[in-house]
Coordinates of N, CA and C in Angstrom, one line a residue:
M1 N -14.6 -22.5 2.4 CA -13.6 -22.2 1.2 C -12.4 -21.7 1.8
N2 N -11.3 -21.8 1.0 CA -10.1 -20.8 1.5 C -9.9 -19.7 0.8
A3 N -9.1 -19.1 1.1 CA -8.6 -17.6 0.8 C -9.1 -17.3 -0.5
A4 N -8.1 -18.4 -1.5 CA -8.0 -18.1 -2.9 C -9.4 -18.3 -3.6
Q5 N -10.2 -19.4 -3.0 CA -11.5 -19.7 -3.5 C -12.5 -18.3 -3.2
E6 N -12.4 -17.8 -2.4 CA -13.2 -16.8 -1.6 C -13.0 -15.6 -2.7
E7 N -11.6 -15.3 -3.2 CA -11.4 -14.3 -3.8 C -11.9 -14.6 -5.3
I8 N -11.8 -15.7 -5.6 CA -12.6 -16.1 -7.2 C -13.9 -16.1 -7.1
A9 N -14.6 -16.1 -5.6 CA -15.9 -16.0 -5.7 C -16.3 -14.4 -5.8
I10 N -15.4 -13.5 -5.3 CA -15.6 -12.2 -5.4 C -15.4 -11.7 -6.9
R11 N -14.6 -12.2 -7.3 CA -14.1 -11.5 -8.9 C -15.1 -12.4 -9.8
A12 N -15.9 -13.4 -9.5 CA -16.9 -13.9 -10.3 C -18.3 -13.0 -10.0
R13 N -18.4 -12.5 -8.8 CA -19.5 -11.6 -8.7 C -19.4 -10.2 -9.3
R14 N -18.2 -9.8 -9.4 CA -17.7 -8.7 -10.0 C -18.1 -8.8 -11.5
A15 N -17.8 -9.9 -12.0 CA -17.9 -10.4 -13.5 C -19.2 -10.2 -13.6
D16 N -20.3 -10.8 -12.8 CA -21.8 -10.9 -12.9 C -22.3 -9.4 -13.0
F17 N -21.6 -8.5 -12.1 CA -21.9 -7.0 -12.3 C -21.7 -6.5 -13.4
N18 N -20.6 -6.7 -13.9 CA -20.2 -6.0 -15.5 C -21.1 -6.4 -16.3
R19 N -21.6 -7.7 -16.4 CA -22.2 -8.3 -17.2 C -23.8 -7.6 -17.1
A20 N -24.1 -7.5 -15.9 CA -25.5 -6.9 -15.8 C -25.6 -5.5 -16.6
I21 N -24.7 -4.9 -16.2 CA -24.3 -3.5 -17.0 C -24.6 -3.5 -18.3
E22 N -23.7 -4.3 -18.8 CA -23.5 -4.5 -20.5 C -24.9 -4.9 -21.1
Q23 N -25.4 -5.8 -20.4 CA -26.9 -6.3 -20.8 C -28.1 -5.5 -20.6
G24 N -27.6 -4.4 -19.4 CA -28.7 -3.5 -19.3 C -29.8 -4.1 -18.3
D25 N -29.2 -5.1 -17.5 CA -30.2 -6.0 -16.6 C -30.1 -5.5 -15.1
A26 N -31.1 -4.6 -14.8 CA -31.2 -4.0 -13.4 C -31.6 -5.0 -12.3
S27 N -32.4 -5.9 -12.8 CA -32.8 -7.1 -12.0 C -31.8 -8.0 -11.4
A28 N -30.7 -8.0 -12.3 CA -29.6 -9.0 -11.8 C -28.6 -8.2 -11.0
I29 N -28.5 -7.0 -10.9 CA -27.9 -6.0 -10.1 C -28.3 -6.4 -8.6
G30 N -29.6 -6.2 -8.4 CA -30.1 -6.2 -6.9 C -29.4 -7.4 -6.2
P31 N -29.3 -8.7 -6.4 CA -28.7 -9.5 -5.6 C -27.3 -9.6 -5.2
L32 N -26.8 -8.6 -6.1 CA -25.1 -8.5 -6.0 C -24.9 -7.4 -4.8
L33 N -26.0 -6.7 -4.4 CA -25.9 -5.5 -3.3 C -26.3 -5.8 -1.9
A34 N -25.8 -5.5 -0.9 CA -26.2 -5.3 0.7 C -27.4 -4.6 0.5
R35 N -28.4 -4.9 1.3 CA -29.7 -4.2 1.4 C -29.5 -2.7 1.7
D36 N -28.4 -2.2 2.7 CA -28.1 -1.0 3.0 C -26.9 -0.5 2.5
C37 N -26.4 -0.9 1.2 CA -25.2 -0.6 0.5 C -25.4 0.9 0.3
I38 N -24.1 1.6 0.0 CA -23.9 2.8 -0.6 C -22.8 2.7 -1.6
M39 N -23.0 3.8 -2.4 CA -22.2 4.1 -3.7 C -22.3 5.7 -3.8
V40 N -20.6 5.9 -3.6 CA -20.2 7.5 -4.2 C -19.7 7.3 -5.2
T41 N -20.5 8.3 -6.3 CA -20.3 8.3 -7.7 C -18.9 9.2 -7.8
G42 N -18.2 8.8 -9.1 CA -17.0 9.3 -9.4 C -16.8 10.7 -9.4
T43 N -17.7 11.4 -10.2 CA -17.4 12.9 -10.5 C -18.0 13.8 -9.4
D44 N -19.4 13.7 -9.0 CA -19.9 14.7 -8.2 C -20.0 14.1 -6.9
S45 N -19.6 13.0 -6.6 CA -19.6 12.4 -5.3 C -21.2 12.1 -4.6
A46 N -22.1 12.1 -5.6 CA -23.4 11.7 -5.3 C -23.4 10.4 -4.3
V47 N -24.2 10.3 -3.3 CA -24.2 9.2 -2.4 C -25.9 8.7 -2.9
I48 N -25.4 7.4 -3.3 CA -26.5 6.4 -3.7 C -26.8 5.4 -2.5
A49 N -27.8 5.5 -1.3 CA -27.8 4.7 -0.4 C -28.9 3.7 -0.4
G50 N -28.9 2.4 -0.2 CA -29.7 1.5 -0.4 C -29.9 0.4 -1.7
R51 N -30.0 -0.7 -1.6 CA -30.4 -1.7 -2.6 C -31.2 -1.1 -3.6
M52 N -32.4 -0.9 -3.2 CA -33.6 -0.5 -4.2 C -33.1 0.9 -4.8
A53 N -32.6 1.8 -4.0 CA -32.2 3.2 -4.8 C -31.1 2.9 -5.9
Q54 N -30.2 2.0 -5.8 CA -29.3 1.7 -6.8 C -29.8 1.2 -8.0
V55 N -30.7 -0.1 -7.7 CA -31.6 -0.6 -8.9 C -32.2 0.3 -9.5
K56 N -32.9 1.4 -8.8 CA -33.8 2.3 -9.6 C -33.0 3.4 -10.4
V57 N -31.5 3.5 -10.0 CA -30.8 4.5 -10.6 C -30.3 3.6 -12.0
W58 N -29.9 2.3 -11.7 CA -29.5 1.6 -13.0 C -30.7 1.2 -14.1
R59 N -31.8 1.3 -13.4 CA -33.0 0.9 -14.5 C -33.3 2.5 -15.3
R60 N -32.9 3.3 -14.6 CA -33.2 4.7 -15.2 C -32.1 4.9 -16.1
E61 N -30.8 4.7 -15.9 CA -29.8 4.5 -16.7 C -29.9 3.7 -18.0
F62 N -30.4 2.3 -17.6 CA -30.6 1.8 -18.8 C -31.7 2.0 -19.8
A63 N -32.5 2.8 -19.5 CA -33.6 3.2 -20.3 C -33.2 4.1 -21.3
H64 N -32.1 4.7 -21.3 CA -31.6 5.8 -22.1 C -30.7 5.0 -23.5
A65 N -31.4 5.5 -24.5 CA -31.0 5.0 -25.7 C -29.3 4.8 -25.9
G66 N -28.8 6.0 -25.6 CA -27.4 6.2 -25.9 C -26.7 6.0 -24.3
R67 N -27.0 5.2 -23.6 CA -26.4 4.8 -22.3 C -24.9 4.5 -22.4
W68 N -24.3 5.0 -21.4 CA -22.8 4.5 -21.3 C -22.9 3.0 -20.7
V69 N -22.0 2.4 -21.0 CA -21.4 0.9 -20.6 C -20.3 1.1 -19.4
Y70 N -20.3 0.8 -18.2 CA -19.5 0.8 -17.3 C -18.7 -0.6 -17.0
V71 N -17.6 -0.3 -16.9 CA -16.9 -1.8 -16.5 C -15.8 -1.4 -15.3
R72 N -16.0 -2.5 -14.3 CA -15.0 -2.3 -13.4 C -13.9 -3.4 -13.4
R73 N -12.5 -3.1 -13.5 CA -11.9 -4.1 -13.4 C -10.7 -4.3 -12.2
P74 N -11.2 -5.3 -11.3 CA -10.4 -5.4 -10.2 C -8.8 -5.8 -10.1
E75 N -8.0 -5.0 -9.4 CA -6.6 -5.2 -9.5 C -6.3 -6.3 -8.3
T76 N -6.9 -6.0 -7.1 CA -6.6 -6.6 -6.1 C -7.9 -7.0 -5.1
V77 N -8.1 -8.0 -4.3 CA -8.9 -8.4 -3.7 C -8.4 -9.1 -2.6
L78 N -8.5 -8.1 -1.2 CA -8.0 -8.5 0.2 C -9.1 -9.0 1.1
L79 N -8.9 -10.1 1.4 CA -10.0 -10.8 2.3 C -9.4 -10.6 3.9
S80 N -10.4 -10.1 4.8 CA -10.2 -9.7 6.1 C -9.8 -11.3 6.6
R81 N -9.1 -11.5 7.8 CA -8.7 -12.7 8.3 C -9.7 -12.7 9.6
V82 N -10.3 -11.8 10.1 CA -11.2 -11.6 11.1 C -12.7 -11.7 11.0
E83 N -13.3 -11.4 9.9 CA -14.7 -10.8 9.5 C -14.6 -11.5 8.3
P84 N -16.0 -11.8 7.8 CA -16.4 -12.1 6.4 C -16.4 -10.8 5.8
I85 N -15.6 -10.2 5.3 CA -15.4 -9.0 4.6 C -14.2 -9.2 3.4
A86 N -14.3 -8.1 2.5 CA -13.1 -8.3 1.7 C -12.9 -7.0 1.1
M87 N -12.1 -6.1 0.5 CA -11.7 -5.1 0.0 C -11.5 -5.4 -1.4
E88 N -12.0 -5.0 -2.4 CA -11.7 -4.8 -3.8 C -11.3 -3.3 -4.1
H89 N -10.2 -3.5 -5.1 CA -9.6 -2.1 -5.6 C -9.4 -2.4 -7.1
G90 N -9.8 -1.5 -8.0 CA -9.1 -1.6 -9.1 C -9.6 -0.3 -10.1
T91 N -9.7 -0.4 -11.3 CA -10.0 0.7 -12.2 C -11.4 0.5 -12.9
W92 N -11.9 1.3 -13.4 CA -13.1 1.4 -14.1 C -13.2 2.5 -15.1
H93 N -14.0 2.0 -16.2 CA -14.1 3.2 -17.3 C -15.5 3.1 -17.8
G94 N -16.0 4.2 -18.4 CA -17.3 4.1 -19.1 C -17.4 4.5 -20.4
M95 N -18.0 3.9 -21.1 CA -18.1 4.2 -22.6 C -19.4 4.9 -23.0
A96 N -19.2 5.7 -24.0 CA -20.7 5.7 -24.8 C -20.8 5.0 -26.0
P97 N -21.9 4.5 -26.4 CA -22.0 3.4 -27.4 C -21.4 4.0 -28.7
D98 N -21.0 5.0 -29.1 CA -20.3 5.3 -30.5 C -18.8 5.5 -30.3
D99 N -18.3 5.7 -29.1 CA -16.8 5.8 -28.6 C -16.0 4.7 -28.9
A100 N -14.9 4.9 -29.4 CA -13.9 3.9 -29.8 C -13.2 3.6 -28.5
A101 N -12.9 4.8 -27.6 CA -12.2 4.7 -26.4 C -13.2 5.1 -25.2
P102 N -12.5 4.9 -24.0 CA -13.4 5.2 -22.7 C -13.7 6.5 -22.8
S103 N -14.9 7.3 -22.1 CA -15.2 8.4 -22.3 C -14.9 9.1 -20.9
A104 N -14.7 8.1 -19.9 CA -14.5 8.7 -18.6 C -13.8 7.5 -18.0
S105 N -12.8 7.7 -16.9 CA -12.1 6.4 -16.3 C -11.5 7.0 -14.8
G106 N -11.2 5.8 -14.2 CA -10.8 6.2 -12.7 C -10.6 5.0 -12.0
S107 N -10.5 5.2 -10.6 CA -10.3 4.3 -9.8 C -11.4 4.0 -8.9
Y108 N -11.6 2.8 -8.3 CA -12.7 2.4 -7.4 C -12.2 1.7 -6.2
F109 N -12.9 1.6 -5.0 CA -12.7 0.3 -4.2 C -14.4 0.1 -3.9
A110 N -14.2 -1.1 -3.3 CA -15.7 -1.7 -3.1 C -15.5 -2.6 -1.8
K111 N -16.4 -2.4 -0.8 CA -16.4 -3.5 0.3 C -17.5 -4.4 0.1
W112 N -16.8 -5.8 0.4 CA -17.7 -6.9 0.2 C -18.0 -7.5 1.7
R113 N -19.1 -7.9 1.6 CA -19.3 -9.0 2.9 C -20.2 -10.1 2.2
K114 N -19.9 -11.2 3.1 CA -20.3 -12.5 2.8 C -21.6 -12.8 3.9
L115 N -22.8 -12.5 3.2 CA -24.0 -13.0 3.9 C -24.6 -14.1 3.3
A116 N -25.2 -15.1 4.0 CA -25.8 -16.3 3.8 C -25.1 -17.1 2.5
Q117 N -23.8 -17.0 2.8 CA -22.9 -17.7 1.7 C -22.8 -17.2 0.5
E118 N -23.3 -15.8 0.3 CA -23.1 -15.2 -0.8 C -22.1 -14.0 -0.5
W119 N -21.2 -13.5 -1.5 CA -20.5 -12.0 -1.2 C -21.5 -10.9 -1.9
V120 N -21.7 -9.8 -1.0 CA -22.4 -8.8 -1.7 C -21.5 -7.6 -1.2
I121 N -22.0 -6.5 -2.3 CA -21.4 -5.2 -1.9 C -22.0 -4.4 -1.1
E122 N -21.0 -4.0 0.0 CA -21.8 -2.9 1.2 C -21.7 -1.5 0.6
A123 N -20.3 -1.2 0.0 CA -20.0 0.0 -0.3 C -19.0 0.1 -1.5
E124 N -19.2 1.3 -2.5 CA -18.6 1.4 -3.5 C -18.1 2.9 -3.6
V125 N -16.8 3.3 -3.7 CA -16.4 4.7 -4.0 C -15.7 4.9 -5.2
F126 N -16.2 5.7 -6.2 CA -15.5 5.8 -7.4 C -14.7 7.2 -7.5
V127 N -13.7 7.4 -8.2 CA -13.0 8.5 -8.3 C -12.9 8.7 -9.9
T128 N -13.2 9.7 -10.5 CA -13.0 10.1 -11.9 C -11.6 10.6 -12.1
L129 N -10.8 10.1 -12.9 CA -9.6 10.6 -13.1 C -9.1 11.2 -14.6
A130 N -9.8 10.4 -15.5 CA -9.7 10.8 -16.9 C -11.1 10.9 -17.6

């Protein structure tokens, strides 16, 4: 694949992640994450390490009746010229089910790696700005 196709593939994987959150499907999130991935949350900077830990957090989140839905919107995807890795940067927002506007929002970046012909997230860092 060329760089444009790789970027499209990463953006498609991000869309899959957003869809899994919207639908409350934790099992669809697992394949999008590297085994040893890490996530640093936006407000309290909690570190969630490992695919299974993240899937567990999402399952717990999805079990709440009034759960928020989070959406990540990539603005840029930069592909490395020397390794099968990429950096995604964008904005995110979270909405409570009865809110007409986002309840929280901010910026994020994600590091992706291509493993076995699939792009997976190795790291995500979120910052809550509003």
